[in-house]
Amino acid sequence: MEKLYEGKAKILYRTDDPEVLLTVFKDDATAFNAQKRGQIQGKGAINCAIASALLQGLETLGIPTHYLSQPQPTEMFVKAVKIVPVEVVVRNIAAGSLCKQTGLPLGQVLPFPLVEFYLKDDALGDPLLTRDRLLVLGIVNEAEIETLQTLALAINQHLIHFFNQCQITLVDFKLEFGYDAQGTLLLADEISPDTCRLWDQTQSDPTAKVLDKDRFRQDLGQVEAAYQTVQQRVLAQIQDWHGK
Ligand code: ADP
Ligand code: MG
């Protein structure tokens, strides 16, 4: 199959159907805009399983997604989309760059879910955008900003509810959206411990509770075990996910 694009975490292949792509999830891990590189054993299959489960779950709750099927442990068939070059981040609790840039203490519960837009441009370091910057760049119009915000907040409510059932706190996460051949806006890319901050509610120790890529970013160890924990809990709960 023809390779369309190789990213940091996945490879996209064309298929016989121009409206369908095959995504292959890699064990490769990067952080800090790819300045830190490594491998997380088994991550490809784990993230593919988690993302497949969550995207399917969201689809049944009325969120349009690119998910089609998972033919192999590391492979996902998806609807081909034209990616909106904006990373939509939703935060429920202060962590990461929000703490660095605002001084909010790590772990502070935010008064309402914060939706942020970052330019999807590795060369520029994925800068934080304002609403007017989005409009000036012409990436999206006002109506699309509203739609992205509304979708991101709805997805947040569904995921908070689901992860709570897994005894996991959804701290923050990143989403990507794109338009399919019919012009429908779909949730694309992945939702996984690479793209979410997830804290284990059964652990009180601030290091022990981290179940996401921060273990890799900050060299906390037990990275594979954390990803496996998320996979086990997500797959155990997914059948019972009716949302709300
Ligand atoms: P990156 O290094 O840009 O994070 P990844 O390895 O995570 O890349 O993923 C590969 C690329 O595939 C991403 O740039 C993402 O925007 C893109 N992508 C995800 N889903 C789709 C889709 N359904 N159609 C087209 N491109 C997609
Ligand atoms: Mg990515």
Tab-separated table of C-alpha atoms and ligand atoms in Angstrom:
chain	number	residue	atom	x	y	z
A	1	MET	CA	0.000	0.000	0.000
A	2	GLU	CA	1.154	3.519	-0.760
A	3	LYS	CA	2.393	5.471	2.224
A	4	LEU	CA	0.599	8.816	2.329
A	5	TYR	CA	2.247	10.326	5.414
A	6	GLU	CA	4.441	9.201	8.280
A	7	GLY	CA	3.935	11.188	11.464
A	8	LYS	CA	5.507	10.884	14.885
A	9	ALA	CA	3.102	8.231	16.158
A	10	LYS	CA	1.301	6.813	13.120
A	11	ILE	CA	1.699	5.994	9.443
A	12	LEU	CA	-1.131	6.698	7.011
A	13	TYR	CA	-1.588	4.503	3.936
A	14	ARG	CA	-3.912	4.936	0.988
A	15	THR	CA	-6.316	2.074	0.251
A	16	ASP	CA	-8.206	1.027	-2.897
A	17	ASP	CA	-10.982	3.352	-1.767
A	18	PRO	CA	-9.958	7.047	-1.985
A	19	GLU	CA	-12.304	7.813	0.904
A	20	VAL	CA	-10.606	5.302	3.235
A	21	LEU	CA	-7.126	5.397	4.806
A	22	LEU	CA	-5.287	2.802	6.897
A	23	THR	CA	-3.634	4.176	10.046
A	24	VAL	CA	-0.816	2.103	11.570
A	25	PHE	CA	0.067	2.999	15.153
A	26	LYS	CA	3.792	2.938	16.026
A	27	ASP	CA	5.625	2.303	19.301
A	28	ASP	CA	7.641	5.504	18.671
A	29	ALA	CA	7.189	8.242	21.254
A	30	THR	CA	8.177	11.891	21.012
A	31	ALA	CA	7.788	14.840	23.352
A	32	PHE	CA	8.639	18.541	23.492
A	33	ASN	CA	8.035	18.988	19.752
A	34	ALA	CA	10.091	15.858	18.958
A	35	GLN	CA	13.212	17.033	20.814
A	36	LYS	CA	12.854	13.952	23.027
A	37	ARG	CA	12.471	10.630	21.211
A	38	GLY	CA	12.048	7.055	22.337
A	39	GLN	CA	9.957	3.939	22.135
A	40	ILE	CA	7.222	2.639	24.380
A	41	GLN	CA	6.979	-1.141	23.934
A	42	GLY	CA	3.515	-2.169	22.806
A	43	LYS	CA	2.250	1.413	22.575
A	44	GLY	CA	1.053	1.063	18.985
A	45	ALA	CA	-1.361	-1.730	19.794
A	46	ILE	CA	-2.418	-0.185	23.110
A	47	ASN	CA	-3.185	3.249	21.631
A	48	CYS	CA	-4.939	1.701	18.640
A	49	ALA	CA	-7.168	-0.353	20.960
A	50	ILE	CA	-7.941	2.601	23.248
A	51	ALA	CA	-8.567	5.022	20.370
A	52	SER	CA	-10.772	2.498	18.543
A	53	ALA	CA	-12.869	1.907	21.651
A	54	LEU	CA	-13.249	5.602	22.470
A	55	LEU	CA	-13.987	6.712	18.906
A	56	GLN	CA	-16.612	3.957	18.533
A	57	GLY	CA	-18.116	4.902	21.878
A	58	LEU	CA	-18.313	8.575	20.914
A	59	GLU	CA	-19.863	7.636	17.571
A	60	THR	CA	-22.686	5.773	19.341
A	61	LEU	CA	-23.241	8.909	21.434
A	62	GLY	CA	-23.758	11.004	18.318
A	63	ILE	CA	-20.276	12.437	17.721
A	64	PRO	CA	-19.292	11.962	14.060
A	65	THR	CA	-15.826	10.354	13.901
A	66	HIS	CA	-13.451	9.035	11.232
A	67	TYR	CA	-13.395	5.535	12.783
A	68	LEU	CA	-14.320	2.613	10.507
A	69	SER	CA	-12.757	-0.592	11.899
A	70	GLN	CA	-9.715	-2.133	13.596
A	71	PRO	CA	-8.536	-4.975	11.290
A	72	GLN	CA	-5.319	-5.672	13.253
A	73	PRO	CA	-4.068	-4.726	16.755
A	74	THR	CA	-2.046	-1.744	15.469
A	75	GLU	CA	-4.258	-0.865	12.489
A	76	MET	CA	-7.316	1.308	12.103
A	77	PHE	CA	-9.304	1.979	8.939
A	78	VAL	CA	-10.544	5.563	8.955
A	79	LYS	CA	-12.438	7.880	6.665
A	80	ALA	CA	-9.985	10.102	4.818
A	81	VAL	CA	-10.374	13.713	5.897
A	82	LYS	CA	-8.777	17.039	5.157
A	83	ILE	CA	-7.404	17.855	8.580
A	84	VAL	CA	-8.254	21.286	10.016
A	85	PRO	CA	-4.729	22.458	10.962
A	86	VAL	CA	-5.738	23.288	14.503
A	87	GLU	CA	-5.188	21.222	17.643
A	88	VAL	CA	-8.215	21.650	19.885
A	89	VAL	CA	-7.223	21.205	23.532
A	90	VAL	CA	-9.735	20.841	26.367
A	91	ARG	CA	-8.545	21.245	29.951
A	92	ASN	CA	-10.424	20.385	33.140
A	93	ILE	CA	-7.463	20.616	35.528
A	94	ALA	CA	-4.339	22.781	35.218
A	95	ALA	CA	-1.240	20.924	33.987
A	96	GLY	CA	1.574	21.185	31.459
A	97	SER	CA	1.897	24.367	29.417
A	98	LEU	CA	-1.123	25.984	31.117
A	99	CYS	CA	0.780	25.952	34.425
A	100	LYS	CA	3.996	27.115	32.777
A	101	GLN	CA	2.347	30.000	30.929
A	102	THR	CA	-0.144	31.222	33.551
A	103	GLY	CA	1.299	30.240	36.922
A	104	LEU	CA	-1.799	28.218	37.798
A	105	PRO	CA	-0.694	25.444	40.179
A	106	LEU	CA	-0.546	21.881	38.852
A	107	GLY	CA	-3.759	20.083	39.753
A	108	GLN	CA	-5.936	23.173	40.192
A	109	VAL	CA	-9.481	22.331	39.103
A	110	LEU	CA	-10.562	24.907	36.519
A	111	PRO	CA	-13.870	26.761	37.077
A	112	PHE	CA	-15.085	25.565	33.660
A	113	PRO	CA	-13.589	23.415	30.885
A	114	LEU	CA	-11.061	25.516	28.990
A	115	VAL	CA	-11.024	25.083	25.196
A	116	GLU	CA	-7.827	26.188	23.467
A	117	PHE	CA	-6.719	26.249	19.835
A	118	TYR	CA	-3.113	25.601	18.808
A	119	LEU	CA	-1.749	25.911	15.288
A	120	LYS	CA	-0.836	22.432	14.011
A	121	ASP	CA	2.632	23.386	12.772
A	122	ASP	CA	5.673	21.579	14.206
A	123	ALA	CA	8.090	24.081	12.599
A	124	LEU	CA	6.422	26.913	14.555
A	125	GLY	CA	6.188	24.790	17.728
A	126	ASP	CA	2.359	24.498	17.644
A	127	PRO	CA	1.722	28.028	19.013
A	128	LEU	CA	-1.375	28.929	21.047
A	129	LEU	CA	-3.833	30.877	18.901
A	130	THR	CA	-6.396	33.489	19.819
A	131	ARG	CA	-9.823	33.604	18.201
A	132	ASP	CA	-8.736	36.581	16.094
A	133	ARG	CA	-5.479	34.884	15.074
A	134	LEU	CA	-7.576	31.943	13.816
A	135	LEU	CA	-9.690	34.342	11.765
A	136	VAL	CA	-6.692	36.356	10.512
A	137	LEU	CA	-4.952	33.164	9.383
A	138	GLY	CA	-8.189	32.177	7.646
A	139	ILE	CA	-7.922	28.609	8.943
A	140	VAL	CA	-11.526	28.559	10.152
A	141	ASN	CA	-14.424	30.996	10.138
A	142	GLU	CA	-16.504	32.125	13.126
A	143	ALA	CA	-19.120	29.414	12.626
A	144	GLU	CA	-16.438	26.716	12.496
A	145	ILE	CA	-14.856	28.017	15.699
A	146	GLU	CA	-18.266	27.704	17.393
A	147	THR	CA	-18.758	24.189	16.009
A	148	LEU	CA	-15.283	23.030	17.102
A	149	GLN	CA	-15.831	24.487	20.569
A	150	THR	CA	-19.275	22.883	20.940
A	151	LEU	CA	-18.025	19.492	19.717
A	152	ALA	CA	-14.948	19.629	21.958
A	153	LEU	CA	-17.072	20.412	25.033
A	154	ALA	CA	-19.559	17.636	24.235
A	155	ILE	CA	-16.713	15.147	23.751
A	156	ASN	CA	-15.222	16.333	27.048
A	157	GLN	CA	-18.457	15.608	28.938
A	158	HIS	CA	-18.706	12.122	27.407
A	159	LEU	CA	-15.045	11.318	28.109
A	160	ILE	CA	-15.112	12.679	31.686
A	161	HIS	CA	-18.086	10.420	32.427
A	162	PHE	CA	-16.481	7.388	30.795
A	163	PHE	CA	-13.044	7.799	32.395
A	164	ASN	CA	-14.673	8.321	35.800
A	165	GLN	CA	-16.201	4.863	35.385
A	166	CYS	CA	-12.611	3.660	34.803
A	167	GLN	CA	-11.539	5.413	38.036
A	168	ILE	CA	-9.465	7.770	35.892
A	169	THR	CA	-9.566	11.582	35.990
A	170	LEU	CA	-9.487	13.272	32.586
A	171	VAL	CA	-7.145	16.222	33.175
A	172	ASP	CA	-6.859	17.472	29.582
A	173	PHE	CA	-6.694	16.199	26.006
A	174	LYS	CA	-6.051	17.179	22.380
A	175	LEU	CA	-8.417	16.646	19.463
A	176	GLU	CA	-8.086	16.955	15.697
A	177	PHE	CA	-10.957	17.382	13.270
A	178	GLY	CA	-11.270	17.169	9.498
A	179	TYR	CA	-13.717	17.286	6.611
A	180	ASP	CA	-14.541	14.092	4.711
A	181	ALA	CA	-15.309	13.845	0.983
A	182	GLN	CA	-18.956	14.763	1.691
A	183	GLY	CA	-17.884	17.899	3.571
A	184	THR	CA	-18.887	16.497	6.967
A	185	LEU	CA	-16.773	17.584	9.924
A	186	LEU	CA	-15.456	14.487	11.727
A	187	LEU	CA	-13.457	13.884	14.874
A	188	ALA	CA	-10.199	12.428	13.510
A	189	ASP	CA	-6.742	11.302	14.667
A	190	GLU	CA	-6.617	9.494	18.041
A	191	ILE	CA	-7.611	9.710	21.693
A	192	SER	CA	-5.021	7.859	23.774
A	193	PRO	CA	-2.552	8.243	26.660
A	194	ASP	CA	-0.340	10.048	24.092
A	195	THR	CA	-2.958	12.772	23.643
A	196	CYS	CA	-4.674	12.919	27.062
A	197	ARG	CA	-3.530	13.556	30.616
A	198	LEU	CA	-5.061	10.803	32.746
A	199	TRP	CA	-4.737	10.478	36.518
A	200	ASP	CA	-5.452	7.258	38.399
A	201	GLN	CA	-8.133	7.902	41.038
A	202	THR	CA	-6.922	4.871	43.029
A	203	GLN	CA	-3.523	6.539	43.644
A	204	SER	CA	-2.918	9.673	45.713
A	205	ASP	CA	0.796	10.023	45.063
A	206	PRO	CA	1.237	12.721	42.381
A	207	THR	CA	3.763	10.633	40.444
A	208	ALA	CA	2.115	7.228	40.886
A	209	LYS	CA	-1.231	8.496	39.575
A	210	VAL	CA	0.112	9.605	36.176
A	211	LEU	CA	-1.127	7.181	33.475
A	212	ASP	CA	-0.189	9.094	30.317
A	213	LYS	CA	2.698	10.379	28.200
A	214	ASP	CA	3.892	12.595	31.069
A	215	ARG	CA	5.568	9.398	32.385
A	216	PHE	CA	7.683	9.441	29.210
A	217	ARG	CA	8.115	13.248	29.084
A	218	GLN	CA	9.306	13.437	32.682
A	219	ASP	CA	11.141	10.073	32.829
A	220	LEU	CA	8.857	8.780	35.591
A	221	GLY	CA	9.375	5.113	34.582
A	222	GLN	CA	6.717	2.387	34.261
A	223	VAL	CA	5.492	3.944	31.012
A	224	GLU	CA	4.330	0.666	29.413
A	225	ALA	CA	2.586	-0.409	32.629
A	226	ALA	CA	0.668	2.869	32.795
A	227	TYR	CA	-0.505	2.582	29.189
A	228	GLN	CA	-1.528	-1.051	29.846
A	229	THR	CA	-3.540	0.031	32.888
A	230	VAL	CA	-5.466	2.535	30.782
A	231	GLN	CA	-6.086	-0.072	28.088
A	232	GLN	CA	-7.341	-2.658	30.582
A	233	ARG	CA	-9.719	-0.256	32.306
A	234	VAL	CA	-11.012	1.270	29.063
A	235	LEU	CA	-11.677	-2.111	27.447
A	236	ALA	CA	-13.319	-3.426	30.633
A	237	GLN	CA	-15.710	-0.445	30.792
A	238	ILE	CA	-16.385	0.203	27.135
A	239	GLN	CA	-19.386	-2.156	26.851
A	240	ASP	CA	-21.140	-0.287	29.671
A	241	TRP	CA	-20.592	3.145	28.161
A	242	HIS	CA	-23.923	4.720	27.484
A	243	GLY	CA	-22.525	8.198	28.011
A	244	LYS	CA	-24.140	11.161	29.790
B	1	ADP	P1	1.910	13.913	13.930
B	1	ADP	O1	3.363	13.634	13.930
B	1	ADP	O2	1.534	15.052	13.020
B	1	ADP	O3	1.300	14.047	15.314
B	1	ADP	P2	0.654	11.301	13.823
B	1	ADP	O4	1.731	10.302	13.657
B	1	ADP	O5	0.025	11.440	15.163
B	1	ADP	O6	1.202	12.679	13.242
B	1	ADP	O7	-0.550	11.023	12.824
B	1	ADP	C1	-0.421	11.163	11.466
B	1	ADP	C2	-1.210	12.300	10.860
B	1	ADP	O8	-2.463	11.814	10.404
B	1	ADP	C3	-1.538	13.521	11.712
B	1	ADP	O9	-0.956	14.652	11.122
B	1	ADP	C4	-3.076	13.639	11.648
B	1	ADP	O10	-3.464	14.988	11.524
B	1	ADP	C5	-3.413	12.865	10.410
B	1	ADP	N1	-4.736	12.252	10.389
B	1	ADP	C6	-5.382	11.678	11.410
B	1	ADP	N2	-6.567	11.162	11.020
B	1	ADP	C7	-6.682	11.415	9.692
B	1	ADP	C8	-7.674	11.137	8.691
B	1	ADP	N3	-8.807	10.491	9.001
B	1	ADP	N4	-7.444	11.573	7.433
B	1	ADP	C9	-6.303	12.229	7.120
B	1	ADP	N5	-5.329	12.514	8.003
B	1	ADP	C10	-5.508	12.121	9.282
B	2	MG	MG	-0.054	13.052	16.438
